[in-house]
């Protein structure tokens, strides 16, 4: 199962929920008023992700007449430590008042790019558009 951690914000380029890193960066840059301990933990976790999770080399693919197709990131099942840390980050986001949700999909959509821990996939038609 592929996992995607999201917050209730619509990504303007894909039309689906924004990934949890957006919420973590809001905390890091002081846009949420989160408590200091949450800020400290978020900074620590972001440092881990920056060190251990490569930035995707490709987020789009050519889409013909409709323009480029932009994908969203999912964790691969074998990304155990990254997933555990993402779950902790989701809890930190909740503690800071930012709702989170974990999406699980056997097939999240057309894969645009992948590495050992993550994929970038074009959102499938049944991909949730906002929290219900």
PDB file of C-alpha atoms in Angstrom:
ATOM      1  CA  UNK A   1       0.000   0.000   0.000  1.00  0.00           C
ATOM      2  CA  UNK A   2       1.268   3.448  -0.898  1.00  0.00           C
ATOM      3  CA  UNK A   3       0.736   6.163   1.741  1.00  0.00           C
ATOM      4  CA  UNK A   4       0.220   9.898   1.363  1.00  0.00           C
ATOM      5  CA  UNK A   5      -0.083  12.276   4.327  1.00  0.00           C
ATOM      6  CA  UNK A   6      -2.233  15.321   3.548  1.00  0.00           C
ATOM      7  CA  UNK A   7      -3.692  18.452   5.094  1.00  0.00           C
ATOM      8  CA  UNK A   8      -7.051  20.051   4.141  1.00  0.00           C
ATOM      9  CA  UNK A   9      -5.669  22.500   1.626  1.00  0.00           C
ATOM     10  CA  UNK A  10      -6.196  22.209  -2.111  1.00  0.00           C
ATOM     11  CA  UNK A  11      -3.063  22.208  -4.258  1.00  0.00           C
ATOM     12  CA  UNK A  12      -3.830  24.601  -7.099  1.00  0.00           C
ATOM     13  CA  UNK A  13      -1.743  22.693  -9.636  1.00  0.00           C
ATOM     14  CA  UNK A  14      -3.150  19.207  -9.027  1.00  0.00           C
ATOM     15  CA  UNK A  15      -6.579  19.954  -7.559  1.00  0.00           C
ATOM     16  CA  UNK A  16      -6.049  17.470  -4.722  1.00  0.00           C
ATOM     17  CA  UNK A  17      -5.137  17.811  -1.070  1.00  0.00           C
ATOM     18  CA  UNK A  18      -1.740  19.293  -0.243  1.00  0.00           C
ATOM     19  CA  UNK A  19       0.956  17.070   1.222  1.00  0.00           C
ATOM     20  CA  UNK A  20       1.897  17.321   4.886  1.00  0.00           C
ATOM     21  CA  UNK A  21       5.245  19.014   4.213  1.00  0.00           C
ATOM     22  CA  UNK A  22       3.328  22.196   3.432  1.00  0.00           C
ATOM     23  CA  UNK A  23       1.882  22.216   6.956  1.00  0.00           C
ATOM     24  CA  UNK A  24       5.280  21.461   8.483  1.00  0.00           C
ATOM     25  CA  UNK A  25       6.803  24.393   6.621  1.00  0.00           C
ATOM     26  CA  UNK A  26       3.972  26.655   7.838  1.00  0.00           C
ATOM     27  CA  UNK A  27       5.010  25.731  11.387  1.00  0.00           C
ATOM     28  CA  UNK A  28       8.716  26.190  10.656  1.00  0.00           C
ATOM     29  CA  UNK A  29       8.168  29.666   9.224  1.00  0.00           C
ATOM     30  CA  UNK A  30       5.943  30.765  12.106  1.00  0.00           C
ATOM     31  CA  UNK A  31       2.666  30.927  10.210  1.00  0.00           C
ATOM     32  CA  UNK A  32       0.669  28.867  12.727  1.00  0.00           C
ATOM     33  CA  UNK A  33       1.533  30.114  16.198  1.00  0.00           C
ATOM     34  CA  UNK A  34       2.550  26.594  17.201  1.00  0.00           C
ATOM     35  CA  UNK A  35       4.095  26.056  20.615  1.00  0.00           C
ATOM     36  CA  UNK A  36       7.894  26.089  20.829  1.00  0.00           C
ATOM     37  CA  UNK A  37       8.212  22.354  21.501  1.00  0.00           C
ATOM     38  CA  UNK A  38       6.197  21.609  18.345  1.00  0.00           C
ATOM     39  CA  UNK A  39       8.351  24.021  16.346  1.00  0.00           C
ATOM     40  CA  UNK A  40      11.517  22.322  17.672  1.00  0.00           C
ATOM     41  CA  UNK A  41      10.259  18.834  16.803  1.00  0.00           C
ATOM     42  CA  UNK A  42       9.100  19.912  13.347  1.00  0.00           C
ATOM     43  CA  UNK A  43      12.521  21.426  12.618  1.00  0.00           C
ATOM     44  CA  UNK A  44      14.198  18.214  13.785  1.00  0.00           C
ATOM     45  CA  UNK A  45      11.967  16.058  11.576  1.00  0.00           C
ATOM     46  CA  UNK A  46      12.405  18.321   8.554  1.00  0.00           C
ATOM     47  CA  UNK A  47      16.174  18.013   8.992  1.00  0.00           C
ATOM     48  CA  UNK A  48      15.844  14.224   8.962  1.00  0.00           C
ATOM     49  CA  UNK A  49      13.705  14.282   5.807  1.00  0.00           C
ATOM     50  CA  UNK A  50      16.076  16.719   4.095  1.00  0.00           C
ATOM     51  CA  UNK A  51      18.970  14.368   4.866  1.00  0.00           C
ATOM     52  CA  UNK A  52      17.325  11.013   4.095  1.00  0.00           C
ATOM     53  CA  UNK A  53      14.597  11.647   1.519  1.00  0.00           C
ATOM     54  CA  UNK A  54      15.666  12.799  -1.921  1.00  0.00           C
ATOM     55  CA  UNK A  55      13.634  15.527  -3.552  1.00  0.00           C
ATOM     56  CA  UNK A  56      11.823  14.040  -6.552  1.00  0.00           C
ATOM     57  CA  UNK A  57      13.706  14.750  -9.753  1.00  0.00           C
ATOM     58  CA  UNK A  58      10.486  14.869 -11.698  1.00  0.00           C
ATOM     59  CA  UNK A  59       7.028  16.121 -10.660  1.00  0.00           C
ATOM     60  CA  UNK A  60       5.491  16.517 -14.119  1.00  0.00           C
ATOM     61  CA  UNK A  61       5.265  14.783 -17.441  1.00  0.00           C
ATOM     62  CA  UNK A  62       4.265  16.259 -20.793  1.00  0.00           C
ATOM     63  CA  UNK A  63       0.505  16.116 -21.214  1.00  0.00           C
ATOM     64  CA  UNK A  64      -0.020  17.027 -24.831  1.00  0.00           C
ATOM     65  CA  UNK A  65      -2.699  19.584 -25.697  1.00  0.00           C
ATOM     66  CA  UNK A  66      -3.857  19.875 -22.108  1.00  0.00           C
ATOM     67  CA  UNK A  67      -0.406  20.848 -20.865  1.00  0.00           C
ATOM     68  CA  UNK A  68       1.898  19.161 -18.394  1.00  0.00           C
ATOM     69  CA  UNK A  69       0.528  16.620 -15.924  1.00  0.00           C
ATOM     70  CA  UNK A  70       1.654  17.281 -12.344  1.00  0.00           C
ATOM     71  CA  UNK A  71       1.966  14.443  -9.870  1.00  0.00           C
ATOM     72  CA  UNK A  72       1.832  14.147  -6.096  1.00  0.00           C
ATOM     73  CA  UNK A  73       4.188  12.254  -3.791  1.00  0.00           C
ATOM     74  CA  UNK A  74       3.431   8.959  -2.055  1.00  0.00           C
ATOM     75  CA  UNK A  75       5.565   6.840   0.250  1.00  0.00           C
ATOM     76  CA  UNK A  76       6.351   3.361  -1.003  1.00  0.00           C
ATOM     77  CA  UNK A  77       5.534   0.477   1.379  1.00  0.00           C
ATOM     78  CA  UNK A  78       9.222  -0.240   2.055  1.00  0.00           C
ATOM     79  CA  UNK A  79       9.900   3.322   3.348  1.00  0.00           C
ATOM     80  CA  UNK A  80       9.418   2.194   6.951  1.00  0.00           C
ATOM     81  CA  UNK A  81      11.363   4.828   8.852  1.00  0.00           C
ATOM     82  CA  UNK A  82      10.126   7.670   6.634  1.00  0.00           C
ATOM     83  CA  UNK A  83       6.537   6.511   7.143  1.00  0.00           C
ATOM     84  CA  UNK A  84       7.020   6.290  10.921  1.00  0.00           C
ATOM     85  CA  UNK A  85       8.411   9.811  10.953  1.00  0.00           C
ATOM     86  CA  UNK A  86       5.586  11.026   8.732  1.00  0.00           C
ATOM     87  CA  UNK A  87       3.080   9.578  11.222  1.00  0.00           C
ATOM     88  CA  UNK A  88       4.855  11.457  14.012  1.00  0.00           C
ATOM     89  CA  UNK A  89       4.769  14.632  11.919  1.00  0.00           C
ATOM     90  CA  UNK A  90       1.041  14.119  11.337  1.00  0.00           C
ATOM     91  CA  UNK A  91       0.592  13.956  15.103  1.00  0.00           C
ATOM     92  CA  UNK A  92       2.658  17.160  15.500  1.00  0.00           C
ATOM     93  CA  UNK A  93       0.476  18.876  12.905  1.00  0.00           C
ATOM     94  CA  UNK A  94      -2.653  17.805  14.800  1.00  0.00           C
ATOM     95  CA  UNK A  95      -1.145  19.158  18.032  1.00  0.00           C
ATOM     96  CA  UNK A  96      -0.603  22.475  16.222  1.00  0.00           C
ATOM     97  CA  UNK A  97      -4.243  22.529  15.107  1.00  0.00           C
ATOM     98  CA  UNK A  98      -3.677  21.385  11.514  1.00  0.00           C
ATOM     99  CA  UNK A  99      -5.886  18.450  10.576  1.00  0.00           C
ATOM    100  CA  UNK A 100      -4.169  15.584   8.765  1.00  0.00           C
ATOM    101  CA  UNK A 101      -5.255  12.467   6.989  1.00  0.00           C
ATOM    102  CA  UNK A 102      -3.438   9.419   5.682  1.00  0.00           C
ATOM    103  CA  UNK A 103      -4.457   8.184   2.243  1.00  0.00           C
ATOM    104  CA  UNK A 104      -3.811   4.542   1.361  1.00  0.00           C
ATOM    105  CA  UNK A 105      -3.872   3.230  -2.167  1.00  0.00           C
ATOM    106  CA  UNK A 106      -2.735   0.030  -3.838  1.00  0.00           C
ATOM    107  CA  UNK A 107      -2.456   2.028  -7.082  1.00  0.00           C
ATOM    108  CA  UNK A 108      -2.333   5.807  -6.553  1.00  0.00           C
ATOM    109  CA  UNK A 109      -2.299   6.664 -10.261  1.00  0.00           C
ATOM    110  CA  UNK A 110       0.063   6.804 -13.216  1.00  0.00           C
ATOM    111  CA  UNK A 111       3.628   6.798 -11.892  1.00  0.00           C
ATOM    112  CA  UNK A 112       5.713   9.685 -13.211  1.00  0.00           C
ATOM    113  CA  UNK A 113       8.866   9.102 -11.120  1.00  0.00           C
ATOM    114  CA  UNK A 114      10.063   6.805  -8.328  1.00  0.00           C
ATOM    115  CA  UNK A 115      12.992   5.985  -6.069  1.00  0.00           C
ATOM    116  CA  UNK A 116      13.447   3.510  -3.206  1.00  0.00           C
ATOM    117  CA  UNK A 117      11.191   5.385  -0.767  1.00  0.00           C
ATOM    118  CA  UNK A 118       8.651   7.331  -2.789  1.00  0.00           C
ATOM    119  CA  UNK A 119       6.812   7.777  -6.035  1.00  0.00           C
ATOM    120  CA  UNK A 120       5.316  10.725  -7.849  1.00  0.00           C
ATOM    121  CA  UNK A 121       1.998   9.796  -9.423  1.00  0.00           C
ATOM    122  CA  UNK A 122      -0.657  11.595 -11.415  1.00  0.00           C
ATOM    123  CA  UNK A 123      -3.666  11.713  -9.078  1.00  0.00           C
ATOM    124  CA  UNK A 124      -6.138   8.955  -9.911  1.00  0.00           C
ATOM    125  CA  UNK A 125      -9.716   9.934 -10.703  1.00  0.00           C
ATOM    126  CA  UNK A 126     -10.884   8.654  -7.297  1.00  0.00           C
ATOM    127  CA  UNK A 127      -8.206  10.629  -5.409  1.00  0.00           C
ATOM    128  CA  UNK A 128      -9.941  12.642  -2.658  1.00  0.00           C
ATOM    129  CA  UNK A 129     -10.223  16.329  -3.492  1.00  0.00           C
ATOM    130  CA  UNK A 130     -10.755  17.641   0.060  1.00  0.00           C
ATOM    131  CA  UNK A 131     -11.416  16.217   3.499  1.00  0.00           C
ATOM    132  CA  UNK A 132     -14.944  14.852   3.801  1.00  0.00           C
TER     133      UNK A 132
END
